[in-house]
């Protein structure tokens, strides 16, 4: 079977903070001062061993192994020049200084080569993870019949490409069905759990008229996973083309319902139900709540990466209060405003992955236009 060629990823340039650049500059000044003093103090002493710092300093700001190698060779040559200027120093001292510079040069060069190779491997793994992310969480169209839909997924770290939050929106014989969930686990096993949830949801949503049955099938599929210890908090929503929406909450933060005036309330389930994979341990059953989802109203689903974002005083983000005060009524605009507000509240970055899904039922005229 023919192999697939994978291009070597291009590594971004090394970014050094101002503090690090200042320290490196001071180190170079110290080396220059030592050389000047060495040349001026006569033949009885030498500061040439300080030149061993040259390849180390060169290695800090590059991923190219040739840079510290050249710096080290320049340092070795400088040791030879200083040996001529300080002929009173024993030859063994100059030879030891040159050997030290060369040893540090080879070590620094090998270190840069090793770090660059590992960063290329990591970049390649991240590119594969990005492809897995796209396959796992497919793009969501902006329109589903009378619904206008928007979704956002934000990884906690800028380098991250895949996490434990999941979502799906599907047209079914029973209307549009939506899922937002959060896998409580880490690593490949958590990704496999997310794959299982999405696969069962995509199948069961097309064949099960009752949304609580879909939830039970999701719970059973996760509970039967061999060796799996992950569980998933999730909220399932069914929205027919006409009539109220149905919400099944499986241990997940309550959705927010916002009416046309901006008034916002939390939609709590009729009774507590455990996360997916834990129903058989806790007992009980998944129950559905019916919501009179009128034209112009919007439902917001979110993971705890949003609701549990904290400010500098360690206070949780006041999601209900902030959403009620936002002016945007379009789902896309609302999610952009919400995530910008959460980032600002948390000091510019999130400590956990965050997924948000918003959908608004258009007026009858708007829905008809969307279907033309």
Coordinates of C-alpha atoms in Angstrom, one line a residue:
X1 CA 0.0 0.0 0.0
X2 CA 1.4 3.4 -1.0
X3 CA 2.3 5.7 1.9
X4 CA 1.0 9.1 2.4
X5 CA 3.6 11.9 2.3
X6 CA 3.3 14.3 5.2
X7 CA 5.0 17.6 4.7
X8 CA 7.3 18.7 7.5
X9 CA 5.5 21.5 9.4
X10 CA 7.1 24.9 9.4
X11 CA 8.0 26.0 12.9
X12 CA 7.2 29.5 13.9
X13 CA 10.1 31.8 15.0
X14 CA 11.2 31.8 18.6
X15 CA 9.4 34.6 20.5
X16 CA 11.4 35.9 23.5
X17 CA 9.9 38.2 26.1
X18 CA 11.4 41.6 26.7
X19 CA 12.8 40.4 30.0
X20 CA 14.6 37.5 28.3
X21 CA 16.0 39.8 25.6
X22 CA 17.3 42.2 28.2
X23 CA 19.1 39.4 30.0
X24 CA 20.6 38.0 26.8
X25 CA 21.8 41.5 25.9
X26 CA 23.4 42.0 29.3
X27 CA 25.2 38.6 28.9
X28 CA 26.6 39.7 25.6
X29 CA 27.8 43.0 27.1
X30 CA 29.5 41.1 29.9
X31 CA 31.3 38.9 27.4
X32 CA 32.4 41.9 25.4
X33 CA 33.6 43.6 28.6
X34 CA 35.6 40.5 29.6
X35 CA 37.3 40.4 26.2
X36 CA 38.3 44.1 26.4
X37 CA 39.6 43.7 30.0
X38 CA 41.5 40.5 28.8
X39 CA 43.2 42.5 26.1
X40 CA 44.1 45.4 28.4
X41 CA 45.3 43.7 31.5
X42 CA 48.5 42.3 30.1
X43 CA 49.9 38.8 29.6
X44 CA 49.4 37.4 33.0
X45 CA 45.7 36.6 33.1
X46 CA 42.8 35.6 30.8
X47 CA 39.0 35.7 30.8
X48 CA 38.7 33.4 27.7
X49 CA 36.6 30.7 29.4
X50 CA 33.7 33.1 29.4
X51 CA 33.5 32.6 25.6
X52 CA 31.8 29.3 26.3
X53 CA 28.6 31.3 26.9
X54 CA 28.5 32.3 23.3
X55 CA 27.0 29.1 21.8
X56 CA 24.5 28.9 24.8
X57 CA 23.3 32.4 24.1
X58 CA 23.0 31.7 20.4
X59 CA 21.0 28.6 21.1
X60 CA 18.3 30.4 23.1
X61 CA 16.8 32.3 20.2
X62 CA 16.9 29.8 17.3
X63 CA 15.8 26.4 16.1
X64 CA 18.7 26.1 13.6
X65 CA 21.6 24.0 14.8
X66 CA 24.1 25.9 12.7
X67 CA 23.7 29.1 14.7
X68 CA 25.2 27.9 18.0
X69 CA 27.8 25.9 16.0
X70 CA 29.0 29.0 14.2
X71 CA 28.9 31.0 17.5
X72 CA 31.0 28.3 19.2
X73 CA 33.6 28.3 16.4
X74 CA 33.8 32.1 16.6
X75 CA 34.3 31.7 20.3
X76 CA 37.1 29.1 19.8
X77 CA 38.8 31.4 17.4
X78 CA 38.6 34.3 19.9
X79 CA 40.2 32.0 22.5
X80 CA 43.1 31.6 20.1
X81 CA 43.4 35.3 19.5
X82 CA 43.4 36.0 23.3
X83 CA 46.1 33.3 23.7
X84 CA 48.4 35.4 21.5
X85 CA 47.7 38.5 23.5
X86 CA 48.2 36.8 26.8
X87 CA 51.4 34.8 26.2
X88 CA 52.2 34.8 29.9
X89 CA 49.3 32.5 30.6
X90 CA 50.2 28.7 30.5
X91 CA 49.3 27.0 27.3
X92 CA 47.3 24.4 29.1
X93 CA 44.9 27.2 30.3
X94 CA 44.3 28.4 26.8
X95 CA 43.8 24.8 25.6
X96 CA 41.4 24.1 28.4
X97 CA 39.4 27.2 27.5
X98 CA 39.2 26.2 23.9
X99 CA 38.2 22.7 24.8
X100 CA 35.5 24.1 27.1
X101 CA 34.1 26.3 24.3
X102 CA 34.0 23.4 21.9
X103 CA 32.3 21.1 24.3
X104 CA 29.6 23.6 25.1
X105 CA 29.3 24.4 21.4
X106 CA 28.6 20.7 20.5
X107 CA 26.2 20.3 23.4
X108 CA 24.3 23.5 22.5
X109 CA 24.1 22.4 18.9
X110 CA 22.8 19.0 19.8
X111 CA 20.3 20.5 22.1
X112 CA 18.9 22.8 19.4
X113 CA 18.7 20.0 16.9
X114 CA 16.8 17.8 19.5
X115 CA 14.4 20.5 20.5
X116 CA 13.6 21.4 16.9
X117 CA 13.0 17.7 16.0
X118 CA 10.6 17.3 18.9
X119 CA 8.8 20.5 18.1
X120 CA 8.3 19.3 14.5
X121 CA 6.9 16.0 15.8
X122 CA 4.6 18.0 18.1
X123 CA 3.5 20.3 15.3
X124 CA 2.7 17.2 13.2
X125 CA 0.7 15.6 16.0
X126 CA -1.3 18.9 16.4
X127 CA -2.0 19.0 12.6
X128 CA -3.4 15.4 12.9
X129 CA -5.4 16.5 15.9
X130 CA -6.8 19.4 13.9
X131 CA -7.9 17.0 11.2
X132 CA -9.5 14.8 13.9
X133 CA -11.3 17.8 15.3
X134 CA -12.8 18.6 11.9
X135 CA -13.9 15.1 11.4
X136 CA -15.4 14.8 14.9
X137 CA -17.1 18.2 15.1
X138 CA -18.4 18.9 11.7
X139 CA -19.3 22.4 10.5
X140 CA -22.9 23.4 11.4
X141 CA -25.0 25.1 8.8
X142 CA -26.4 28.5 9.9
X143 CA -30.0 27.5 9.0
X144 CA -32.1 24.5 9.9
X145 CA -35.7 25.2 8.8
X146 CA -37.0 27.9 11.1
X147 CA -33.9 27.9 13.2
X148 CA -30.9 30.2 12.9
X149 CA -27.9 28.4 14.5
X150 CA -24.4 29.3 15.6
X151 CA -21.7 27.3 17.4
X152 CA -18.3 28.2 18.7
X153 CA -15.6 25.9 20.2
X154 CA -12.7 27.6 22.0
X155 CA -9.7 25.5 23.3
X156 CA -8.3 26.6 26.6
X157 CA -4.7 26.9 25.3
X158 CA -3.8 28.6 22.0
X159 CA -1.8 25.5 21.0
X160 CA -4.6 23.1 21.6
X161 CA -6.5 21.7 18.6
X162 CA -8.8 19.2 20.2
X163 CA -10.6 18.9 23.6
X164 CA -13.4 17.2 25.4
X165 CA -16.4 19.4 24.4
X166 CA -18.7 18.2 21.7
X167 CA -21.7 19.3 19.7
X168 CA -24.0 18.3 16.9
X169 CA -27.0 19.7 15.1
X170 CA -29.1 17.4 12.9
X171 CA -32.3 17.6 10.7
X172 CA -34.4 14.5 11.6
X173 CA -38.0 13.3 10.9
X174 CA -38.9 14.7 14.3
X175 CA -37.5 18.2 13.7
X176 CA -34.1 19.6 14.4
X177 CA -32.2 17.9 17.2
X178 CA -29.2 19.4 18.9
X179 CA -26.6 18.1 21.3
X180 CA -24.0 19.8 23.5
X181 CA -21.7 17.8 25.8
X182 CA -18.6 17.8 27.9
X183 CA -16.5 14.6 28.3
X184 CA -15.1 14.3 31.8
X185 CA -11.8 12.6 31.1
X186 CA -8.5 13.1 29.4
X187 CA -6.4 11.7 26.5
X188 CA -7.3 9.4 23.8
X189 CA -10.0 7.6 25.8
X190 CA -11.9 10.9 26.2
X191 CA -11.7 11.4 22.4
X192 CA -13.1 7.9 21.9
X193 CA -15.9 8.6 24.3
X194 CA -16.8 11.7 22.3
X195 CA -16.8 9.7 19.1
X196 CA -19.1 7.2 20.6
X197 CA -21.6 9.8 21.9
X198 CA -21.7 11.6 18.5
X199 CA -22.1 8.4 16.6
X200 CA -25.0 7.1 18.7
X201 CA -26.6 10.5 18.7
X202 CA -26.5 10.7 14.9
X203 CA -28.0 7.3 14.6
X204 CA -30.6 7.4 17.4
X205 CA -31.9 10.9 16.5
X206 CA -33.1 9.6 13.1
X207 CA -34.9 6.6 14.5
X208 CA -36.1 7.4 18.0
X209 CA -39.2 9.7 18.3
X210 CA -38.7 10.2 22.0
X211 CA -35.7 12.3 23.0
X212 CA -35.4 10.6 26.4
X213 CA -34.9 7.3 24.6
X214 CA -32.0 8.9 22.6
X215 CA -30.5 9.9 26.0
X216 CA -30.8 6.4 27.3
X217 CA -29.1 4.9 24.3
X218 CA -26.3 7.4 24.7
X219 CA -26.0 6.4 28.4
X220 CA -26.0 2.7 27.6
X221 CA -23.4 3.0 24.8
X222 CA -21.0 4.8 27.2
X223 CA -21.6 2.5 30.1
X224 CA -20.8 -0.6 27.9
X225 CA -17.4 0.8 26.7
X226 CA -14.8 -1.7 27.9
X227 CA -12.5 -0.2 30.5
X228 CA -14.0 3.3 29.9
X229 CA -14.1 5.5 33.0
X230 CA -15.3 8.7 31.3
X231 CA -18.7 10.1 31.7
X232 CA -20.3 12.9 29.7
X233 CA -22.5 15.8 30.8
X234 CA -24.9 16.6 28.0
X235 CA -28.0 18.5 27.0
X236 CA -30.2 17.3 24.2
X237 CA -32.8 19.5 22.5
X238 CA -35.5 18.7 20.0
X239 CA -37.1 21.5 18.1
X240 CA -40.0 20.7 15.7
X241 CA -40.8 23.0 12.8
X242 CA -43.9 24.1 14.8
X243 CA -44.6 23.8 18.5
X244 CA -42.6 23.7 21.7
X245 CA -39.1 22.5 22.2
X246 CA -38.1 19.5 24.2
X247 CA -35.0 19.5 26.5
X248 CA -33.4 16.5 28.1
X249 CA -30.6 17.5 30.6
X250 CA -28.1 14.8 31.5
X251 CA -26.1 16.4 34.4
X252 CA -25.2 19.5 32.4
X253 CA -25.4 23.2 33.2
X254 CA -29.0 24.5 32.5
X255 CA -29.6 26.1 29.1
X256 CA -30.6 29.8 29.0
X257 CA -33.8 30.9 27.3
X258 CA -33.9 34.5 26.1
X259 CA -37.1 36.1 24.8
X260 CA -37.4 38.8 22.2
X261 CA -37.1 41.5 24.9
X262 CA -33.8 40.1 26.2
X263 CA -35.3 38.7 29.4
X264 CA -33.3 35.5 30.2
X265 CA -34.0 32.5 32.4
X266 CA -32.3 29.2 33.2
X267 CA -34.2 26.1 32.0
X268 CA -33.9 23.5 34.7
X269 CA -34.9 19.9 34.2
X270 CA -38.0 18.5 36.0
X271 CA -35.7 16.3 38.1
X272 CA -32.0 15.8 38.4
X273 CA -30.5 13.2 36.1
X274 CA -26.9 11.9 36.1
X275 CA -24.4 12.4 33.3
X276 CA -24.3 9.9 30.5
X277 CA -22.7 6.5 31.5
X278 CA -23.8 6.9 35.2
X279 CA -27.6 6.3 35.0
X280 CA -27.3 2.6 36.0
X281 CA -25.1 3.5 39.0
X282 CA -27.3 6.3 40.3
X283 CA -30.7 5.1 39.2
X284 CA -33.7 7.1 38.0
X285 CA -34.5 8.0 34.5
X286 CA -33.9 10.8 32.0
X287 CA -36.9 13.2 31.9
X288 CA -37.8 15.8 29.3
X289 CA -39.0 19.4 29.8
X290 CA -41.1 21.1 27.3
X291 CA -40.4 24.8 26.6
X292 CA -42.8 27.0 24.6
X293 CA -40.1 28.1 22.2
X294 CA -41.7 31.1 20.4
X295 CA -40.5 32.9 17.3
X296 CA -37.9 35.5 18.2
X297 CA -36.7 33.5 21.3
X298 CA -33.2 32.1 21.6
X299 CA -31.8 29.1 23.5
X300 CA -28.2 29.1 24.6
X301 CA -26.3 25.9 25.4
X302 CA -22.8 26.1 26.9
X303 CA -20.2 24.0 28.7
X304 CA -18.7 24.9 32.1
X305 CA -15.7 26.4 30.4
X306 CA -17.9 29.5 30.1
X307 CA -20.0 29.4 33.3
X308 CA -16.9 28.5 35.5
X309 CA -14.5 31.1 34.0
X310 CA -13.1 33.1 36.9
X311 CA -11.9 36.6 37.3
X312 CA -8.8 37.8 39.2
X313 CA -10.8 37.6 42.5
X314 CA -11.7 33.9 41.7
X315 CA -15.4 34.7 41.1
X316 CA -17.4 32.7 38.5
X317 CA -18.5 34.4 35.4
X318 CA -22.1 35.7 35.9
X319 CA -23.5 34.1 32.8
X320 CA -27.2 34.7 33.3
X321 CA -26.7 38.3 34.2
X322 CA -24.3 39.1 31.3
X323 CA -26.4 37.4 28.6
X324 CA -29.5 39.2 29.7
X325 CA -27.6 42.5 29.3
X326 CA -26.3 41.8 25.8
X327 CA -28.0 43.5 22.9
X328 CA -27.3 41.1 20.0
X329 CA -30.2 38.8 19.1
X330 CA -28.6 37.1 16.1
X331 CA -26.9 33.8 17.3
X332 CA -23.6 34.5 15.6
X333 CA -23.4 38.0 17.0
X334 CA -24.4 36.9 20.4
X335 CA -21.8 34.2 20.7
X336 CA -19.1 36.6 19.5
X337 CA -20.1 39.1 22.1
X338 CA -20.4 36.4 24.8
X339 CA -16.9 34.9 24.2
X340 CA -15.3 38.3 24.0
X341 CA -16.9 39.2 27.3
X342 CA -15.8 35.9 28.9
X343 CA -12.2 36.3 27.8
X344 CA -12.1 39.9 29.1
X345 CA -13.6 38.7 32.5
X346 CA -11.1 35.9 32.8
X347 CA -8.1 38.1 32.0
X348 CA -7.7 37.3 28.3
X349 CA -7.7 33.5 28.3
X350 CA -9.8 30.6 29.4
X351 CA -8.6 27.8 31.8
X352 CA -10.9 25.2 30.3
X353 CA -12.3 24.3 26.8
X354 CA -15.5 26.1 26.1
X355 CA -18.3 25.2 23.6
X356 CA -21.4 27.4 23.1
X357 CA -24.4 26.7 20.8
X358 CA -27.1 29.2 20.2
X359 CA -30.2 28.9 18.1
X360 CA -33.1 31.3 17.5
X361 CA -36.5 30.5 16.1
X362 CA -37.3 33.0 13.4
X363 CA -40.6 34.5 12.8
X364 CA -42.9 32.6 10.4
X365 CA -42.0 35.1 7.5
X366 CA -38.3 34.7 8.2
X367 CA -38.5 31.0 8.3
X368 CA -40.4 30.9 4.9
X369 CA -37.8 33.1 3.3
X370 CA -35.0 30.8 4.6
X371 CA -36.6 27.8 2.9
X372 CA -37.1 29.4 -0.5

